[in-house]
Phi, psi and omega in degrees: 000144177300140180290340179291130179254109178300144178209162177224132181234138181216131173250131184207164166258112188286137175237182183299334182254004183299317183302321180299316181291320179293322177301319178299316179298313182297316179302318179297316179295317179296324174298313180299322181276002182057045179234039183302331182295345179268353187305311184301311183293316181293316180296319177296316179300315179296319179302314182292317183291318178293322177300323178293325175297313181300318184281324194242350181258116186307315182267357177061015179274139178204167175235130180251136176230126177245122182240132172279130179247092180066205185275346189230010185217160179223140174241135178240132176234135176233115182252144176215174184267002181277130178283351181292117180273146178293148180239127175272121181294144177279333177221145175237134174263159182297331184260006179291142184272349181212182175098352183274340186301312181287330175295316177296316178303314181301325181284336188261339186247163180293316176197159179207165179189184179213142173225139176286144178273147184302320182271012186106162182085189183202166172232124174259132183226157171209158179232142174235138180229138178296331182281359177270353182294143182263000000 
């Protein structure tokens, strides 16, 4: 495999329809990288992470980085300036209005996490790999 690692970087102010536009871009990149089998998981992950930016980051500004990891994997990172870290609920009730996004993300991707940035803010990341399919 070529040592060059394709990547896509985008800085934006997220709005209610941003995830839809980003999904189109990601689908196109995954097609180009011949990783179409990852589209559902990557698009769902991006939808959830961008939705959290819209809901929880006051200025809604973020940076998205999509990295191809070898022949079978993709890493997505979304960084913002909010120090508020995402919280995975320990229990969900049927009538709760939120909290399912990170549970869903956890079920769909190979692994995910969050790290606080030294100057404030955080980066939420996840990875999807074709070899993780069951």
